[in-house]
Short mmCIF file of N, CA and C in Angstrom, two decimals:
data_model
loop_
_atom_site.label_atom_id
_atom_site.label_comp_id
_atom_site.label_asym_id
_atom_site.label_seq_id
_atom_site.Cartn_x
_atom_site.Cartn_y
_atom_site.Cartn_z
N MET L 8 7.77 -67.59 61.82
CA MET L 8 8.72 -68.29 62.28
C MET L 8 8.95 -66.72 60.85
N LEU L 9 8.46 -66.64 59.56
CA LEU L 9 8.71 -66.18 58.54
C LEU L 9 8.72 -64.57 59.02
N ALA L 10 8.12 -63.97 59.33
CA ALA L 10 7.51 -62.37 60.07
C ALA L 10 8.98 -62.48 61.22
N THR L 11 9.17 -63.43 62.15
CA THR L 11 10.35 -63.62 63.00
C THR L 11 12.01 -63.16 61.62
N LEU L 12 11.59 -63.99 60.71
CA LEU L 12 12.38 -63.47 60.15
C LEU L 12 13.05 -61.89 58.99
N LEU L 13 12.17 -61.76 58.46
CA LEU L 13 11.20 -60.79 57.95
C LEU L 13 12.04 -59.42 58.73
N ALA L 14 11.84 -60.00 59.89
CA ALA L 14 12.16 -58.36 61.33
C ALA L 14 13.86 -58.05 62.00
N SER L 15 14.34 -59.91 61.65
CA SER L 15 15.89 -60.02 62.09
C SER L 15 16.16 -59.56 60.69
N VAL L 16 15.93 -58.56 59.32
CA VAL L 16 16.37 -59.29 58.50
C VAL L 16 16.55 -57.47 58.66
N VAL L 17 15.54 -56.80 58.63
CA VAL L 17 15.31 -55.14 58.44
C VAL L 17 15.74 -54.72 59.92
N SER L 18 15.84 -55.54 61.15
CA SER L 18 17.04 -54.97 62.13
C SER L 18 18.54 -55.06 61.60
N GLY L 19 17.90 -55.54 61.29
CA GLY L 19 19.72 -55.93 60.40
C GLY L 19 20.61 -54.45 59.68
N GLU L 20 18.99 -54.62 58.85
CA GLU L 20 19.51 -53.80 57.33
C GLU L 20 19.59 -51.79 58.52
N ALA L 21 18.33 -51.78 59.87
CA ALA L 21 18.30 -50.73 60.13
C ALA L 21 19.51 -50.43 60.99
N THR L 22 20.35 -51.23 62.24
CA THR L 22 21.02 -51.62 61.80
C THR L 22 22.25 -50.66 61.28
N GLU L 23 21.85 -51.25 60.32
CA GLU L 23 23.58 -51.40 59.62
C GLU L 23 23.76 -49.95 59.04
N ALA L 24 22.39 -48.84 58.16
CA ALA L 24 21.56 -48.17 57.61
C ALA L 24 22.19 -46.82 59.14
N VAL L 25 22.29 -46.68 60.44
CA VAL L 25 22.58 -46.28 61.63
C VAL L 25 23.50 -46.27 61.56
N SER L 26 24.76 -47.22 61.47
CA SER L 26 26.54 -47.35 61.68
C SER L 26 27.40 -46.18 59.97
N ARG L 27 26.54 -46.51 58.85
CA ARG L 27 26.44 -45.49 58.01
C ARG L 27 25.98 -44.30 58.50
N LEU L 28 25.39 -43.73 58.96
CA LEU L 28 24.94 -42.51 59.09
C LEU L 28 25.38 -42.24 60.46
N ARG L 29 25.93 -42.75 61.94
CA ARG L 29 27.04 -42.21 62.27
C ARG L 29 28.94 -41.36 61.76
N ARG L 30 28.90 -42.90 61.11
CA ARG L 30 30.56 -43.19 60.34
C ARG L 30 30.42 -41.45 59.89
N SER L 31 29.61 -41.70 58.73
CA SER L 31 29.30 -40.12 57.90
C SER L 31 29.19 -39.68 58.81
N LEU L 32 28.27 -39.04 60.03
CA LEU L 32 28.84 -37.84 60.36
C LEU L 32 29.81 -37.41 61.49
N LEU L 33 30.25 -38.57 62.15
CA LEU L 33 32.08 -38.62 62.18
C LEU L 33 32.94 -38.06 61.35
N ILE L 34 32.61 -38.85 59.70
CA ILE L 34 34.50 -37.78 58.80
C ILE L 34 33.26 -36.50 58.46
N TYR L 35 31.93 -36.10 58.23
CA TYR L 35 31.78 -34.75 58.29
C TYR L 35 32.23 -33.65 59.51
N ALA L 36 31.96 -33.95 60.94
CA ALA L 36 32.33 -32.90 61.75
C ALA L 36 33.55 -32.47 61.56
N ALA L 37 35.14 -33.90 61.75
CA ALA L 37 35.71 -34.10 61.09
C ALA L 37 36.12 -32.60 60.22
N ALA L 38 35.76 -33.39 58.62
CA ALA L 38 36.01 -32.38 57.79
C ALA L 38 36.35 -30.65 57.82
N ALA L 39 34.42 -30.62 59.55
CA ALA L 39 34.24 -29.21 59.12
C ALA L 39 35.38 -28.49 59.79
N LEU L 40 35.91 -29.71 60.85
CA LEU L 40 37.76 -29.47 62.21
C LEU L 40 38.12 -28.84 60.96
N PHE L 41 38.73 -29.79 60.42
CA PHE L 41 39.66 -29.71 59.85
C PHE L 41 40.33 -28.00 58.88
N LEU L 42 38.71 -28.13 58.09
CA LEU L 42 38.18 -27.13 56.96
C LEU L 42 38.55 -25.85 58.21
N PHE L 43 37.76 -25.33 58.89
CA PHE L 43 38.21 -24.66 60.17
C PHE L 43 39.22 -24.39 60.56
N CYS L 44 40.34 -24.96 61.58
CA CYS L 44 41.91 -25.09 60.93
C CYS L 44 42.34 -24.15 60.25
N GLY L 45 42.08 -24.78 58.50
CA GLY L 45 42.71 -24.26 57.57
C GLY L 45 42.19 -22.64 56.88
N ALA L 46 41.17 -22.48 57.69
CA ALA L 46 40.57 -21.13 57.17
C ALA L 46 41.50 -20.29 58.52
N GLY L 47 41.60 -20.82 59.92
CA GLY L 47 42.49 -20.33 61.15
C GLY L 47 43.62 -19.75 60.79
N PHE L 48 43.56 -20.42 59.76
CA PHE L 48 46.13 -20.41 59.39
C PHE L 48 45.93 -19.86 57.64
N LEU L 49 44.86 -19.97 56.97
CA LEU L 49 44.95 -19.01 55.86
C LEU L 49 44.97 -17.03 56.95
N LEU L 50 43.54 -17.23 57.80
CA LEU L 50 43.81 -16.13 57.66
C LEU L 50 44.83 -15.14 58.75
N GLY L 51 45.51 -16.14 59.59
CA GLY L 51 46.66 -15.82 60.00
C GLY L 51 47.50 -14.82 59.41
N ALA L 52 48.02 -16.53 58.41
CA ALA L 52 48.69 -16.05 57.12
C ALA L 52 48.06 -14.40 56.51
N GLY L 53 46.83 -14.16 56.31
CA GLY L 53 47.11 -13.33 55.84
C GLY L 53 47.54 -11.38 56.70
N PHE L 54 47.03 -12.03 58.26
CA PHE L 54 47.28 -10.23 58.94
C PHE L 54 48.98 -10.65 59.15
N VAL L 55 49.61 -11.92 59.20
CA VAL L 55 51.11 -11.28 59.50
C VAL L 55 50.91 -11.21 57.69
N THR L 56 50.91 -11.65 57.12
CA THR L 56 51.60 -10.37 55.16
C THR L 56 51.53 -9.07 55.13
N ALA L 57 49.76 -8.56 56.09
CA ALA L 57 49.74 -7.70 56.07
C ALA L 57 50.36 -7.11 57.43
N ALA L 58 50.49 -7.32 58.13
CA ALA L 58 51.41 -7.14 59.48
C ALA L 58 52.53 -6.82 58.96
N ASN L 59 52.90 -7.49 58.43
CA ASN L 59 55.04 -6.95 57.54
C ASN L 59 54.81 -5.75 56.75
N GLU L 60 53.37 -5.67 55.99
CA GLU L 60 53.22 -4.59 55.38
C GLU L 60 52.82 -3.33 55.31
N LEU L 61 51.87 -3.51 56.60
CA LEU L 61 51.05 -2.05 57.26
C LEU L 61 51.57 -1.95 59.07
N GLY L 62 51.95 -3.01 59.27
CA GLY L 62 52.19 -2.95 60.57
C GLY L 62 51.45 -3.02 61.37
N THR L 63 51.91 -3.76 62.70
CA THR L 63 51.04 -4.60 63.55
C THR L 63 48.84 -4.08 63.64
N VAL L 64 49.34 -3.03 64.28
CA VAL L 64 48.24 -2.08 64.55
C VAL L 64 47.58 -1.86 63.80
N ASN L 65 47.75 -1.45 62.09
CA ASN L 65 47.72 -0.74 61.04
C ASN L 65 46.36 -1.99 60.89
N ALA L 66 46.97 -3.49 60.56
CA ALA L 66 46.71 -4.41 60.42
C ALA L 66 45.51 -5.05 61.03
N ALA L 67 45.61 -4.63 62.72
CA ALA L 67 44.66 -5.19 63.10
C ALA L 67 43.64 -4.25 63.10
N LEU L 68 43.49 -2.98 62.32
CA LEU L 68 42.75 -2.12 62.67
C LEU L 68 41.92 -2.75 60.71
N TRP L 69 42.47 -2.69 59.79
CA TRP L 69 41.72 -3.69 59.06
C TRP L 69 41.30 -4.38 58.99
N PHE L 70 41.90 -6.02 59.48
CA PHE L 70 41.15 -7.60 59.65
C PHE L 70 39.96 -7.08 60.92
N ALA L 71 39.98 -5.86 61.64
CA ALA L 71 38.65 -5.75 62.51
C ALA L 71 37.22 -5.18 61.94
N GLY L 72 38.15 -4.07 60.83
CA GLY L 72 37.23 -3.17 60.10
C GLY L 72 36.57 -4.37 59.05
N GLY L 73 37.41 -4.66 58.48
CA GLY L 73 36.65 -5.99 57.66
C GLY L 73 35.46 -7.36 57.79
N PHE L 74 35.44 -7.75 59.38
CA PHE L 74 34.68 -8.23 59.56
C PHE L 74 33.81 -7.61 60.37
N ILE L 75 34.14 -6.26 61.41
CA ILE L 75 32.54 -5.67 61.23
C ILE L 75 32.45 -5.20 60.29
N GLY L 76 32.56 -5.16 59.27
CA GLY L 76 32.27 -4.37 57.46
C GLY L 76 31.68 -6.08 56.50
N LEU L 77 31.51 -7.60 58.19
CA LEU L 77 30.97 -8.74 56.88
C LEU L 77 30.46 -9.08 57.40
N ALA L 78 29.94 -8.55 58.59
CA ALA L 78 29.41 -8.74 59.97
C ALA L 78 27.89 -8.36 59.69
N ILE L 79 28.12 -6.74 59.27
CA ILE L 79 27.02 -5.72 58.86
C ILE L 79 26.32 -6.14 57.48
N VAL L 80 27.38 -6.86 56.50
CA VAL L 80 27.00 -6.99 55.14
C VAL L 80 25.31 -8.46 55.74
N LEU L 81 26.68 -9.40 56.57
CA LEU L 81 25.40 -10.22 56.51
C LEU L 81 24.71 -9.42 57.11
N LEU L 82 24.27 -8.71 57.94
CA LEU L 82 23.17 -8.42 58.83
C LEU L 82 21.72 -7.71 57.96
N ILE L 83 22.22 -7.24 57.30
CA ILE L 83 21.32 -6.25 57.12
C ILE L 83 20.51 -7.37 55.48
N VAL L 84 21.63 -8.01 54.86
CA VAL L 84 21.13 -9.40 53.81
C VAL L 84 19.36 -10.37 54.58
N HIS L 85 20.69 -10.64 55.86
CA HIS L 85 19.39 -11.50 56.83
C HIS L 85 17.30 -10.82 56.79
N ARG L 86 18.37 -9.49 56.38
CA ARG L 86 16.99 -8.91 57.23
C ARG L 86 16.40 -8.44 56.25
N ILE L 87 17.18 -8.19 54.79
CA ILE L 87 16.55 -7.66 54.22
C ILE L 87 15.83 -9.54 53.40
N THR L 88 16.10 -10.20 53.51
CA THR L 88 15.56 -11.38 52.62
C THR L 88 14.27 -11.92 53.59
N ALA L 89 14.82 -11.40 55.00
CA ALA L 89 13.25 -12.21 56.34
C ALA L 89 12.19 -11.78 55.78
N ARG L 90 12.72 -10.08 55.41
CA ARG L 90 11.27 -9.23 55.32
C ARG L 90 10.50 -9.31 54.33
N MET L 91 11.07 -9.86 52.72
CA MET L 91 11.03 -10.56 51.81
C MET L 91 10.11 -11.61 52.49
N LYS L 92 10.37 -12.64 52.85
CA LYS L 92 9.61 -14.35 53.53
C LYS L 92 8.39 -14.08 53.89
N ALA L 93 8.89 -12.59 54.88
CA ALA L 93 7.46 -12.01 55.34
C ALA L 93 6.59 -11.78 54.52
N LYS L 94 6.82 -10.56 53.72
CA LYS L 94 5.90 -10.53 52.78
C LYS L 94 5.34 -11.82 52.01
N ARG L 95 5.72 -12.09 51.73
CA ARG L 95 5.50 -13.40 51.09
C ARG L 95 4.41 -14.28 51.39
N VAL L 96 4.71 -14.75 52.60
CA VAL L 96 4.36 -15.46 53.35
C VAL L 96 2.99 -14.58 53.73
N ALA L 97 2.37 -13.55 53.83
CA ALA L 97 2.15 -12.28 54.73
C ALA L 97 0.21 -12.89 52.93
N ARG L 98 1.38 -12.40 51.44
CA ARG L 98 0.70 -13.09 51.06
C ARG L 98 0.22 -13.98 50.45
N ARG L 99 0.45 -14.90 50.45
CA ARG L 99 0.33 -16.09 51.15
C ARG L 99 -1.05 -16.82 51.76
N ARG L 100 -1.24 -15.75 52.69
CA ARG L 100 -1.71 -16.45 53.71
C ARG L 100 -2.98 -15.56 53.50
N GLY L 101 -2.99 -14.28 53.27
CA GLY L 101 -4.30 -13.51 52.56
C GLY L 101 -4.99 -14.27 51.46
N THR L 102 -4.11 -14.38 50.55
CA THR L 102 -4.97 -15.25 48.82
C THR L 102 -5.65 -16.71 49.35
N GLU L 103 -5.17 -17.87 51.06
CA GLU L 103 -5.50 -18.57 51.78
C GLU L 103 -6.92 -18.25 51.70
N VAL L 104 -7.14 -17.34 52.98
CA VAL L 104 -7.77 -17.21 53.54
C VAL L 104 -9.19 -16.35 53.34
N LYS L 105 -8.68 -15.53 51.20
CA LYS L 105 -9.31 -15.51 50.41
C LYS L 105 -10.61 -16.85 50.85
N ALA L 106 -9.51 -17.20 49.66
CA ALA L 106 -10.25 -18.70 49.82
C ALA L 106 -10.58 -20.06 50.27
N VAL L 107 -10.46 -19.86 51.04
CA VAL L 107 -10.94 -19.99 52.73
C VAL L 107 -12.62 -19.82 52.34
N ALA L 108 -12.69 -18.73 52.20
CA ALA L 108 -14.14 -17.49 53.40
C ALA L 108 -14.86 -17.98 51.51
N SER L 109 -14.08 -17.98 50.55
CA SER L 109 -15.12 -17.73 49.00
C SER L 109 -15.62 -19.16 49.38
N ALA L 110 -14.74 -20.06 49.50
CA ALA L 110 -15.51 -21.17 49.96
C ALA L 110 -16.34 -21.97 50.28
N THR L 111 -16.29 -20.73 51.67
CA THR L 111 -17.35 -21.58 52.94
C THR L 111 -18.21 -21.23 51.85
N ALA L 112 -18.80 -19.35 51.54
CA ALA L 112 -19.82 -19.14 51.31
C ALA L 112 -20.17 -19.63 50.37
N ILE L 113 -19.86 -20.10 48.65
CA ILE L 113 -20.08 -20.87 47.96
C ILE L 113 -20.73 -22.35 48.69
N ALA L 114 -20.09 -22.80 50.04
CA ALA L 114 -21.35 -24.03 50.88
C ALA L 114 -22.14 -24.04 51.87
N LEU L 115 -22.03 -22.40 52.42
CA LEU L 115 -23.12 -22.01 52.39
C LEU L 115 -24.07 -21.62 51.54
N ILE L 116 -24.98 -21.18 50.47
CA ILE L 116 -25.07 -20.67 49.46
C ILE L 116 -26.73 -21.66 49.90
N PRO L 117 -26.59 -22.87 49.33
CA PRO L 117 -27.11 -23.78 49.27
C PRO L 117 -28.15 -23.56 51.01
N THR L 118 -27.99 -23.61 52.01
CA THR L 118 -28.31 -23.06 53.52
C THR L 118 -29.51 -22.02 53.16
N LEU L 119 -28.59 -21.49 53.42
CA LEU L 119 -29.36 -19.61 53.50
C LEU L 119 -30.42 -19.61 52.55
N LEU L 120 -30.12 -19.91 51.07
CA LEU L 120 -31.71 -19.79 50.20
C LEU L 120 -32.44 -21.30 50.94
N ALA L 121 -32.26 -22.11 51.65
CA ALA L 121 -33.33 -22.97 51.91
C ALA L 121 -34.41 -22.42 52.36
N GLY L 122 -34.63 -21.15 52.72
CA GLY L 122 -36.08 -20.86 53.24
C GLY L 122 -36.42 -20.03 53.02
N ARG L 123 -37.83 -19.69 53.10
CA ARG L 123 -38.69 -18.06 52.35
C ARG L 123 -38.23 -17.34 53.25
N GLY L 124 -37.50 -15.97 52.61
CA GLY L 124 -37.09 -14.82 52.27
C GLY L 124 -35.36 -14.87 53.03
N ARG L 125 -34.68 -16.03 53.13
CA ARG L 125 -33.20 -15.92 53.21
C ARG L 125 -32.79 -14.97 52.10
N ALA L 126 -33.16 -14.68 50.89
CA ALA L 126 -32.75 -14.58 49.82
C ALA L 126 -32.57 -12.88 50.40
N VAL L 127 -32.28 -11.87 50.89
CA VAL L 127 -32.22 -11.02 52.20
C VAL L 127 -30.64 -11.24 52.60
N VAL L 128 -30.58 -12.59 53.13
CA VAL L 128 -29.31 -12.52 54.00
C VAL L 128 -27.95 -12.31 53.18
N LEU L 129 -28.90 -13.07 51.97
CA LEU L 129 -27.40 -12.65 50.71
C LEU L 129 -27.36 -11.84 50.19
N ILE L 130 -28.40 -10.69 50.15
CA ILE L 130 -28.93 -9.30 49.72
C ILE L 130 -28.07 -8.04 50.48
N ALA L 131 -28.12 -8.07 51.51
CA ALA L 131 -27.78 -6.84 53.12
C ALA L 131 -25.94 -7.40 52.46
N PRO L 132 -25.46 -8.20 52.71
CA PRO L 132 -24.08 -8.17 52.65
C PRO L 132 -23.31 -7.72 51.44
N ALA L 133 -24.30 -7.58 50.23
CA ALA L 133 -23.72 -7.36 48.67
C ALA L 133 -24.05 -5.96 49.05
N ILE L 134 -25.09 -5.55 48.71
CA ILE L 134 -25.13 -3.98 49.07
C ILE L 134 -24.14 -3.39 49.97
N ALA L 135 -23.99 -4.40 51.64
CA ALA L 135 -22.88 -3.30 52.24
C ALA L 135 -21.78 -3.20 51.73
N ALA L 136 -21.68 -4.25 51.06
CA ALA L 136 -19.43 -4.72 50.19
C ALA L 136 -19.44 -3.51 49.23
N LEU L 137 -20.96 -3.37 48.34
CA LEU L 137 -21.51 -2.61 47.48
C LEU L 137 -20.80 -1.20 47.99
N ALA L 138 -21.27 -0.44 49.15
CA ALA L 138 -21.37 0.43 49.88
C ALA L 138 -20.44 0.46 50.18
N TYR L 139 -19.52 -0.36 50.81
CA TYR L 139 -18.18 0.04 51.01
C TYR L 139 -17.24 1.10 50.64
N ALA L 140 -17.00 0.08 48.83
CA ALA L 140 -16.04 -0.39 47.36
C ALA L 140 -17.07 1.75 47.06
N VAL L 141 -18.04 1.99 47.18
CA VAL L 141 -17.98 3.36 47.28
C VAL L 141 -17.16 4.93 47.88
N TYR L 142 -18.03 4.33 49.35
CA TYR L 142 -16.86 5.06 49.71
C TYR L 142 -15.56 4.98 49.60
N ARG L 143 -14.60 3.79 49.59
CA ARG L 143 -13.49 4.06 49.90
C ARG L 143 -12.72 4.59 48.43
N GLU L 144 -13.43 4.45 47.11
CA GLU L 144 -13.08 5.54 45.92
C GLU L 144 -13.46 6.85 46.02
N ASN L 145 -14.51 6.81 46.75
CA ASN L 145 -14.82 8.83 46.78
C ASN L 145 -14.15 9.38 48.46
N SER L 146 -13.82 8.68 49.31
CA SER L 146 -12.76 8.84 50.27
C SER L 146 -11.21 9.46 49.89
N ARG L 147 -10.50 8.83 48.67
CA ARG L 147 -9.55 8.96 48.05
C ARG L 147 -9.33 10.48 48.41
N ALA L 148 -7.97 10.96 48.50
CA ALA L 148 -7.53 11.88 48.52
C ALA L 148 -7.02 12.16 46.43
N PRO L 149 -7.64 12.93 45.61
CA PRO L 149 -7.63 13.78 44.77
C PRO L 149 -6.22 14.03 44.71
N ARG L 150 -6.41 12.29 42.49
CA ARG L 150 -5.15 12.65 42.56
C ARG L 150 -4.33 14.32 42.01
N THR L 151 -2.92 14.79 42.13
CA THR L 151 -2.30 15.96 41.43
C THR L 151 -1.56 15.83 40.56
N ARG L 152 -1.46 16.00 39.76
CA ARG L 152 -0.40 16.42 38.75
C ARG L 152 1.00 16.71 39.01
N ASP L 153 1.77 16.34 38.30
CA ASP L 153 3.44 16.57 38.95
C ASP L 153 3.17 18.60 38.62
N GLY L 154 3.17 18.79 39.10
CA GLY L 154 3.86 21.05 38.84
C GLY L 154 2.58 21.91 39.24
N ASP L 155 1.40 21.17 39.98
CA ASP L 155 -0.10 21.21 40.19
C ASP L 155 -0.43 22.72 41.17
#
């Protein structure tokens, strides 16, 4: 009986919350529609004013150029921010991979050292990494000073 009472109270609150959400969405949608209508009339008034000053064709060309310019700026800003985000994600992914690799290596050390002669298994990759670092350092192009 208590469970039924609690369920009815909870379902009543959930129904009320859903109706409030629906009402809010309708209000925001209507406000957005009126905002777009107002922006359209403002744009129309600006065009009429520009057409009176510059002529209809010139005003249309200026408005078209302005909107095309805004679109180009918007696309450029989007591309720049998307590249920055992709670089940030790649950097973060790289650090996560390094962290997982180092954690895995640390977790495997006891297993690798459990048997005899297994120390070679740890020393060989370290020697290979050292050799690769020496090779990379020596294979870089020599740096020259400006004007040499």
